[in-house]
Amino acid sequence: MDVEQLNERGELRHLISLAELTRSHLELIIEHASRYLTPAGQPAPRDDILEGRTVANLFFEASTRTRASFELAAKRLRADVLNLDVNTSSRAKGESIMDTIFTLQAMQVDIFVVRDASTGVPARIAQQVAPHVCVLNAGESDVSHPTQGLLDLMTIQQRKGDVRNLAVAIVGDIKHSRVARSAYQALSKFGVGELRLIGPAELLPEDDEFRGAIRQTDLTAGLDGADVIMALRLQKERFAQLSDIPDPQEYYRRYGLTLERLELAKRDAIVMHPGPMNRGVEIESAVADGPQSVIQEQVTNGLAIRMAVLALIQRHLGGPRAGAA
Ligand code: CP
């Protein structure tokens, strides 16, 4: 990646990838996020730190959790929020993404939140926007999903403490997963005890990726004694050919996370899933909704992490825009 994520004062300006950030940067974001957690049933946390600023959500790929949480995060920090409808935007008429960005920048958008199916799009935008403007990667092809990596790390630390003592098993379509790549980057910085990548051989990543991780095609062996299990869906949209997509029933028979298989892990193991879930394909409903599942906590932490990232990049923006009420 050829873009500097920090400004000249060492403050976060863009968030494109966790790979180039330090452990301290991740700790700062997670510590900040913990301030945006309140008990369920109480009013949602709010802050006026982005008053007078404008956030544009540009999702050129489907999303529920990331898009909704970035929108809520920006609104709870008092920003003006623009959600571009891709289907009715001029990109559908052939406008380039950079022309769309420059158009919105001319309307004084300060922060772009971008999801795209192509590799390199968030970095390319970050390289070309005006010096005060910030870009946040909300999911880039199979490469990077940094706020997801942060929320996953935060959830694991909340529930299990120091990751150096943990065996973390990621199960499923790891080859096509930006979630797995960002989780690996986050967990590696904190010295995760053991990272196991479990799935069919054709859905495991190349050998030169995920250095130090254990690759395993046998789910039974892979789950043995695990502290954390992260189930991933089959990312059908990223397979080169439809005929390469595994049959769902056969996949569930071999790699589905069932209650019976969960018993192979430690008794207090937690179950994670980034969503969206395909119940009965990569995970049994009884596991997804069961007592060991922390899937809804991941969603709650995701909103807090996105509030924290927006609040921290506000330091680059330099306080509320002049003239803000
Ligand atoms: N985990 C995640 O990125 O979910 P969405 O695709 O719904 O945003």
CSV table of C-alpha atoms and ligand atoms in Angstrom, one decimal:
chain,number,residue,atom,x,y,z
A,1,MET,CA,0.0,0.0,0.0
A,2,ASP,CA,1.5,3.3,-1.1
A,3,VAL,CA,-0.4,5.7,1.2
A,4,GLU,CA,0.6,7.3,4.5
A,5,GLN,CA,-2.2,6.7,7.0
A,6,LEU,CA,-0.8,9.1,9.7
A,7,ASN,CA,-0.3,12.8,9.3
A,8,GLU,CA,2.9,14.7,10.0
A,9,ARG,CA,2.0,14.9,13.7
A,10,GLY,CA,1.6,11.1,13.8
A,11,GLU,CA,-2.2,11.3,14.1
A,12,LEU,CA,-4.5,8.9,12.2
A,13,ARG,CA,-5.7,10.5,9.0
A,14,HIS,CA,-6.7,7.5,6.8
A,15,LEU,CA,-7.6,4.0,7.9
A,16,ILE,CA,-6.8,1.7,4.9
A,17,SER,CA,-5.1,-1.3,6.4
A,18,LEU,CA,-4.0,-2.5,9.9
A,19,ALA,CA,-0.8,-3.9,8.5
A,20,GLU,CA,1.1,-0.6,8.6
A,21,LEU,CA,-0.2,0.5,12.0
A,22,THR,CA,1.5,-0.4,15.3
A,23,ARG,CA,0.2,-2.2,18.3
A,24,SER,CA,-0.1,1.2,20.1
A,25,HIS,CA,-2.3,2.6,17.3
A,26,LEU,CA,-4.6,-0.4,17.7
A,27,GLU,CA,-4.6,0.0,21.5
A,28,LEU,CA,-5.5,3.6,21.2
A,29,ILE,CA,-8.5,3.0,19.0
A,30,ILE,CA,-9.8,0.1,21.1
A,31,GLU,CA,-9.3,2.1,24.3
A,32,HIS,CA,-11.2,5.0,22.7
A,33,ALA,CA,-13.9,2.7,21.5
A,34,SER,CA,-14.5,1.4,25.1
A,35,ARG,CA,-15.6,4.9,26.0
A,36,TYR,CA,-18.5,4.6,23.5
A,37,LEU,CA,-20.0,1.5,25.1
A,38,THR,CA,-23.0,1.9,27.4
A,39,PRO,CA,-25.1,-0.8,28.9
A,40,ALA,CA,-28.0,-2.1,26.8
A,41,GLY,CA,-31.2,-0.2,27.5
A,42,GLN,CA,-29.4,3.1,28.3
A,43,PRO,CA,-29.3,5.9,25.7
A,44,ALA,CA,-26.7,5.4,23.0
A,45,PRO,CA,-23.4,7.3,23.7
A,46,ARG,CA,-23.2,10.6,21.9
A,47,ASP,CA,-20.5,13.3,21.3
A,48,ASP,CA,-20.5,16.5,19.3
A,49,ILE,CA,-16.9,16.1,18.1
A,50,LEU,CA,-17.8,15.9,14.4
A,51,GLU,CA,-20.2,18.9,14.5
A,52,GLY,CA,-19.8,20.9,11.3
A,53,ARG,CA,-18.1,18.0,9.5
A,54,THR,CA,-19.6,15.8,6.7
A,55,VAL,CA,-19.2,12.1,6.3
A,56,ALA,CA,-20.0,10.4,3.0
A,57,ASN,CA,-20.7,6.6,2.9
A,58,LEU,CA,-19.9,5.2,-0.5
A,59,PHE,CA,-20.7,1.5,-0.5
A,60,PHE,CA,-20.1,0.0,-3.9
A,61,GLU,CA,-20.7,-3.5,-2.5
A,62,ALA,CA,-23.6,-4.8,-0.3
A,63,SER,CA,-23.4,-4.2,3.5
A,64,THR,CA,-25.7,-4.1,6.5
A,65,ARG,CA,-23.5,-4.0,9.6
A,66,THR,CA,-20.6,-1.8,8.4
A,67,ARG,CA,-22.7,0.7,6.5
A,68,ALA,CA,-25.3,1.0,9.3
A,69,SER,CA,-22.7,1.3,12.0
A,70,PHE,CA,-20.7,3.9,10.2
A,71,GLU,CA,-23.8,5.9,9.6
A,72,LEU,CA,-24.9,5.7,13.2
A,73,ALA,CA,-21.4,6.4,14.4
A,74,ALA,CA,-21.1,9.6,12.4
A,75,LYS,CA,-24.6,10.8,13.4
A,76,ARG,CA,-23.9,10.1,17.1
A,77,LEU,CA,-20.8,12.3,16.7
A,78,ARG,CA,-23.0,15.0,15.2
A,79,ALA,CA,-21.6,14.9,11.7
A,80,ASP,CA,-23.8,15.5,8.6
A,81,VAL,CA,-24.1,12.2,6.9
A,82,LEU,CA,-24.5,11.4,3.2
A,83,ASN,CA,-25.3,7.9,2.1
A,84,LEU,CA,-24.7,7.7,-1.7
A,85,ASP,CA,-27.2,5.4,-3.4
A,86,VAL,CA,-24.9,3.6,-5.8
A,87,ASN,CA,-27.7,2.4,-8.0
A,88,THR,CA,-29.0,5.9,-8.7
A,89,SER,CA,-25.7,7.7,-8.5
A,90,SER,CA,-23.9,8.9,-11.7
A,91,ARG,CA,-21.4,6.0,-11.3
A,92,ALA,CA,-24.2,3.9,-12.9
A,93,LYS,CA,-23.9,6.2,-15.9
A,94,GLY,CA,-20.2,5.6,-16.2
A,95,GLU,CA,-18.8,8.3,-14.0
A,96,SER,CA,-15.4,7.3,-12.5
A,97,ILE,CA,-15.1,6.8,-8.8
A,98,MET,CA,-12.6,9.7,-8.6
A,99,ASP,CA,-15.0,12.0,-10.4
A,100,THR,CA,-17.6,11.0,-7.8
A,101,ILE,CA,-15.1,11.7,-5.0
A,102,PHE,CA,-14.0,15.1,-6.4
A,103,THR,CA,-17.7,16.1,-6.9
A,104,LEU,CA,-18.5,15.3,-3.2
A,105,GLN,CA,-15.2,16.9,-2.0
A,106,ALA,CA,-16.4,20.1,-3.7
A,107,MET,CA,-19.5,19.9,-1.5
A,108,GLN,CA,-17.1,19.9,1.5
A,109,VAL,CA,-17.3,16.3,2.4
A,110,ASP,CA,-14.5,15.8,5.0
A,111,ILE,CA,-14.5,12.0,5.4
A,112,PHE,CA,-15.1,9.3,2.8
A,113,VAL,CA,-16.1,5.8,4.0
A,114,VAL,CA,-15.6,3.5,1.1
A,115,ARG,CA,-16.4,-0.2,0.3
A,116,ASP,CA,-15.4,-1.6,-3.1
A,117,ALA,CA,-14.9,-5.0,-4.7
A,118,SER,CA,-11.6,-3.9,-6.3
A,119,THR,CA,-8.2,-4.0,-4.7
A,120,GLY,CA,-6.6,-0.7,-4.0
A,121,VAL,CA,-9.6,1.6,-4.4
A,122,PRO,CA,-9.5,3.1,-0.8
A,123,ALA,CA,-5.7,3.8,-1.1
A,124,ARG,CA,-6.1,5.3,-4.6
A,125,ILE,CA,-8.8,7.7,-3.2
A,126,ALA,CA,-6.6,8.6,-0.2
A,127,GLN,CA,-3.7,9.5,-2.5
A,128,GLN,CA,-5.8,11.9,-4.5
A,129,VAL,CA,-8.1,13.7,-2.0
A,130,ALA,CA,-7.4,17.2,-0.6
A,131,PRO,CA,-4.9,17.4,2.3
A,132,HIS,CA,-7.6,17.8,5.0
A,133,VAL,CA,-9.8,15.0,3.7
A,134,CYS,CA,-9.8,11.5,5.3
A,135,VAL,CA,-10.6,8.1,3.8
A,136,LEU,CA,-11.8,5.0,5.8
A,137,ASN,CA,-11.7,1.6,4.3
A,138,ALA,CA,-15.0,-0.2,4.9
A,139,GLY,CA,-14.1,-3.4,3.1
A,140,GLU,CA,-11.7,-3.8,0.2
A,141,SER,CA,-12.1,-6.8,-2.1
A,142,ASP,CA,-10.6,-9.8,-0.3
A,143,VAL,CA,-7.7,-7.7,1.0
A,144,SER,CA,-8.6,-5.6,4.0
A,145,HIS,CA,-11.5,-4.7,6.4
A,146,PRO,CA,-9.6,-2.8,9.2
A,147,THR,CA,-12.5,-1.8,11.4
A,148,GLN,CA,-13.7,-5.4,11.4
A,149,GLY,CA,-10.2,-6.5,12.5
A,150,LEU,CA,-10.3,-4.0,15.3
A,151,LEU,CA,-13.8,-5.0,16.5
A,152,ASP,CA,-12.8,-8.7,16.4
A,153,LEU,CA,-9.7,-8.0,18.4
A,154,MET,CA,-11.7,-5.9,20.9
A,155,THR,CA,-14.3,-8.6,21.3
A,156,ILE,CA,-11.7,-11.3,21.9
A,157,GLN,CA,-9.8,-9.2,24.4
A,158,GLN,CA,-13.0,-8.4,26.3
A,159,ARG,CA,-14.0,-12.0,26.6
A,160,LYS,CA,-10.6,-13.8,26.8
A,161,GLY,CA,-8.0,-11.2,27.8
A,162,ASP,CA,-4.4,-11.6,26.6
A,163,VAL,CA,-4.4,-13.1,23.1
A,164,ARG,CA,-0.9,-14.6,23.7
A,165,ASN,CA,-2.6,-17.3,25.7
A,166,LEU,CA,-5.2,-18.2,23.1
A,167,ALA,CA,-5.7,-20.7,20.3
A,168,VAL,CA,-7.8,-18.9,17.6
A,169,ALA,CA,-9.4,-21.0,14.9
A,170,ILE,CA,-10.7,-19.3,11.8
A,171,VAL,CA,-12.9,-21.7,9.8
A,172,GLY,CA,-14.2,-21.5,6.3
A,173,ASP,CA,-13.4,-19.6,3.1
A,174,ILE,CA,-10.2,-17.9,4.2
A,175,LYS,CA,-8.8,-17.5,0.7
A,176,HIS,CA,-11.5,-14.9,-0.2
A,177,SER,CA,-11.8,-13.3,3.3
A,178,ARG,CA,-10.7,-9.7,4.0
A,179,VAL,CA,-12.1,-10.3,7.5
A,180,ALA,CA,-9.5,-13.1,8.1
A,181,ARG,CA,-6.7,-11.0,6.7
A,182,SER,CA,-7.5,-8.1,9.0
A,183,ALA,CA,-8.0,-10.4,12.0
A,184,TYR,CA,-4.6,-11.9,11.3
A,185,GLN,CA,-3.0,-8.5,11.1
A,186,ALA,CA,-4.6,-7.4,14.4
A,187,LEU,CA,-3.9,-10.6,16.3
A,188,SER,CA,-0.3,-10.9,15.1
A,189,LYS,CA,0.5,-7.5,16.5
A,190,PHE,CA,-0.6,-8.7,19.9
A,191,GLY,CA,1.3,-12.0,19.7
A,192,VAL,CA,-1.6,-14.4,19.4
A,193,GLY,CA,-0.7,-17.8,20.9
A,194,GLU,CA,-1.8,-19.9,18.0
A,195,LEU,CA,-3.7,-19.1,14.8
A,196,ARG,CA,-5.3,-22.0,13.0
A,197,LEU,CA,-6.8,-21.6,9.5
A,198,ILE,CA,-9.3,-24.4,8.8
A,199,GLY,CA,-11.1,-25.2,5.6
A,200,PRO,CA,-11.0,-27.1,2.3
A,201,ALA,CA,-7.5,-27.0,0.8
A,202,GLU,CA,-8.8,-24.9,-2.1
A,203,LEU,CA,-10.2,-22.2,0.3
A,204,LEU,CA,-7.0,-21.9,2.3
A,205,PRO,CA,-4.7,-18.9,1.5
A,206,GLU,CA,-1.3,-19.2,-0.3
A,207,ASP,CA,1.7,-20.3,1.8
A,208,ASP,CA,3.3,-16.9,1.7
A,209,GLU,CA,0.4,-15.3,3.6
A,210,PHE,CA,-0.6,-15.6,7.2
A,211,ARG,CA,3.0,-16.3,8.3
A,212,GLY,CA,3.1,-18.5,11.4
A,213,ALA,CA,-0.5,-19.7,11.2
A,214,ILE,CA,-1.3,-23.4,11.2
A,215,ARG,CA,-3.2,-24.7,8.1
A,216,GLN,CA,-5.6,-27.5,8.7
A,217,THR,CA,-8.1,-29.2,6.4
A,218,ASP,CA,-9.5,-31.5,9.2
A,219,LEU,CA,-12.1,-29.5,11.2
A,220,THR,CA,-12.1,-32.0,14.1
A,221,ALA,CA,-8.3,-31.6,14.6
A,222,GLY,CA,-8.5,-27.8,14.0
A,223,LEU,CA,-11.2,-27.2,16.7
A,224,ASP,CA,-9.5,-29.3,19.3
A,225,GLY,CA,-8.9,-27.2,22.4
A,226,ALA,CA,-9.6,-23.9,20.6
A,227,ASP,CA,-10.4,-20.8,22.7
A,228,VAL,CA,-11.9,-18.7,19.9
A,229,ILE,CA,-13.7,-19.9,16.8
A,230,MET,CA,-14.4,-17.5,14.0
A,231,ALA,CA,-16.8,-19.0,11.3
A,232,LEU,CA,-16.7,-17.4,7.9
A,233,ARG,CA,-19.2,-17.6,5.1
A,234,LEU,CA,-18.5,-18.9,1.6
A,235,GLN,CA,-17.9,-15.6,-0.3
A,236,LYS,CA,-19.7,-16.7,-3.5
A,237,GLU,CA,-19.2,-13.3,-5.1
A,238,ARG,CA,-15.4,-13.7,-5.1
A,239,PHE,CA,-15.1,-17.1,-6.7
A,240,ALA,CA,-13.6,-17.1,-10.2
A,241,GLN,CA,-16.2,-19.5,-11.5
A,242,LEU,CA,-19.6,-20.4,-10.2
A,243,SER,CA,-18.7,-24.1,-10.6
A,244,ASP,CA,-15.9,-23.6,-8.0
A,245,ILE,CA,-18.4,-22.8,-5.2
A,246,PRO,CA,-18.8,-25.8,-2.9
A,247,ASP,CA,-22.2,-27.5,-2.6
A,248,PRO,CA,-23.7,-25.9,0.6
A,249,GLN,CA,-25.0,-29.2,2.0
A,250,GLU,CA,-21.7,-31.0,1.4
A,251,TYR,CA,-19.8,-28.0,2.8
A,252,TYR,CA,-22.0,-28.0,6.0
A,253,ARG,CA,-21.4,-31.8,6.4
A,254,ARG,CA,-17.6,-31.2,6.3
A,255,TYR,CA,-17.1,-27.7,7.8
A,256,GLY,CA,-20.3,-26.6,9.4
A,257,LEU,CA,-19.9,-25.4,13.0
A,258,THR,CA,-22.4,-27.6,14.8
A,259,LEU,CA,-23.1,-28.0,18.5
A,260,GLU,CA,-21.5,-31.4,18.3
A,261,ARG,CA,-18.3,-30.0,16.8
A,262,LEU,CA,-18.2,-27.0,19.2
A,263,GLU,CA,-17.7,-29.6,22.0
A,264,LEU,CA,-14.2,-30.2,20.6
A,265,ALA,CA,-13.1,-26.7,21.6
A,266,LYS,CA,-12.5,-25.6,25.1
A,267,ARG,CA,-15.7,-25.5,27.3
A,268,ASP,CA,-15.5,-21.7,27.5
A,269,ALA,CA,-14.6,-21.1,23.9
A,270,ILE,CA,-16.3,-18.2,22.2
A,271,VAL,CA,-17.9,-18.3,18.8
A,272,MET,CA,-17.6,-15.4,16.4
A,273,HIS,CA,-18.9,-14.6,12.9
A,274,PRO,CA,-18.5,-11.3,11.1
A,275,GLY,CA,-21.9,-11.6,9.4
A,276,PRO,CA,-23.8,-12.0,7.2
A,277,MET,CA,-24.4,-15.6,8.3
A,278,ASN,CA,-25.6,-18.4,6.2
A,279,ARG,CA,-27.2,-20.6,8.8
A,280,GLY,CA,-27.0,-24.2,7.9
A,281,VAL,CA,-24.0,-23.7,5.7
A,282,GLU,CA,-21.1,-22.5,7.8
A,283,ILE,CA,-22.9,-22.5,11.2
A,284,GLU,CA,-25.8,-24.2,12.9
A,285,SER,CA,-28.4,-21.8,14.3
A,286,ALA,CA,-28.1,-23.4,17.8
A,287,VAL,CA,-24.4,-22.3,17.8
A,288,ALA,CA,-25.0,-18.9,16.3
A,289,ASP,CA,-27.7,-18.2,18.9
A,290,GLY,CA,-26.2,-20.2,21.7
A,291,PRO,CA,-24.5,-19.2,25.0
A,292,GLN,CA,-21.0,-19.2,23.6
A,293,SER,CA,-21.8,-16.9,20.7
A,294,VAL,CA,-20.5,-13.3,20.9
A,295,ILE,CA,-21.8,-12.4,17.4
A,296,GLN,CA,-24.1,-9.6,18.7
A,297,GLU,CA,-21.2,-8.3,20.9
A,298,GLN,CA,-19.1,-8.0,17.7
A,299,VAL,CA,-21.9,-5.8,16.2
A,300,THR,CA,-22.0,-3.6,19.3
A,301,ASN,CA,-18.2,-3.3,19.4
A,302,GLY,CA,-18.2,-2.5,15.7
A,303,LEU,CA,-20.3,0.7,16.2
A,304,ALA,CA,-18.0,1.7,19.1
A,305,ILE,CA,-14.9,1.1,17.0
A,306,ARG,CA,-16.3,3.2,14.1
A,307,MET,CA,-17.1,6.0,16.5
A,308,ALA,CA,-13.6,5.8,17.9
A,309,VAL,CA,-12.0,5.9,14.4
A,310,LEU,CA,-14.1,8.9,13.4
A,311,ALA,CA,-13.3,10.7,16.7
A,312,LEU,CA,-9.6,10.1,16.3
A,313,ILE,CA,-9.3,11.3,12.7
A,314,GLN,CA,-11.1,14.4,13.8
A,315,ARG,CA,-7.7,15.4,15.3
A,316,HIS,CA,-6.4,15.5,11.8
A,317,LEU,CA,-9.4,17.6,10.7
A,318,GLY,CA,-8.5,20.0,13.5
A,319,GLY,CA,-11.7,20.7,15.5
A,320,PRO,CA,-15.2,21.6,14.3
A,321,ARG,CA,-15.3,23.4,10.9
A,322,ALA,CA,-15.4,27.1,11.3
A,323,GLY,CA,-18.9,28.5,11.4
A,324,ALA,CA,-20.3,25.4,13.0
A,325,ALA,CA,-23.2,26.2,15.4
B,1,CP,N1,-19.0,-7.9,8.6
B,1,CP,C1,-19.4,-7.1,7.6
B,1,CP,O1,-18.6,-6.4,6.9
B,1,CP,O2,-20.8,-7.1,7.4
B,1,CP,P1,-21.5,-6.3,6.3
B,1,CP,O3,-21.1,-6.8,4.9
B,1,CP,O4,-23.0,-6.5,6.6
B,1,CP,O5,-21.1,-4.9,6.4
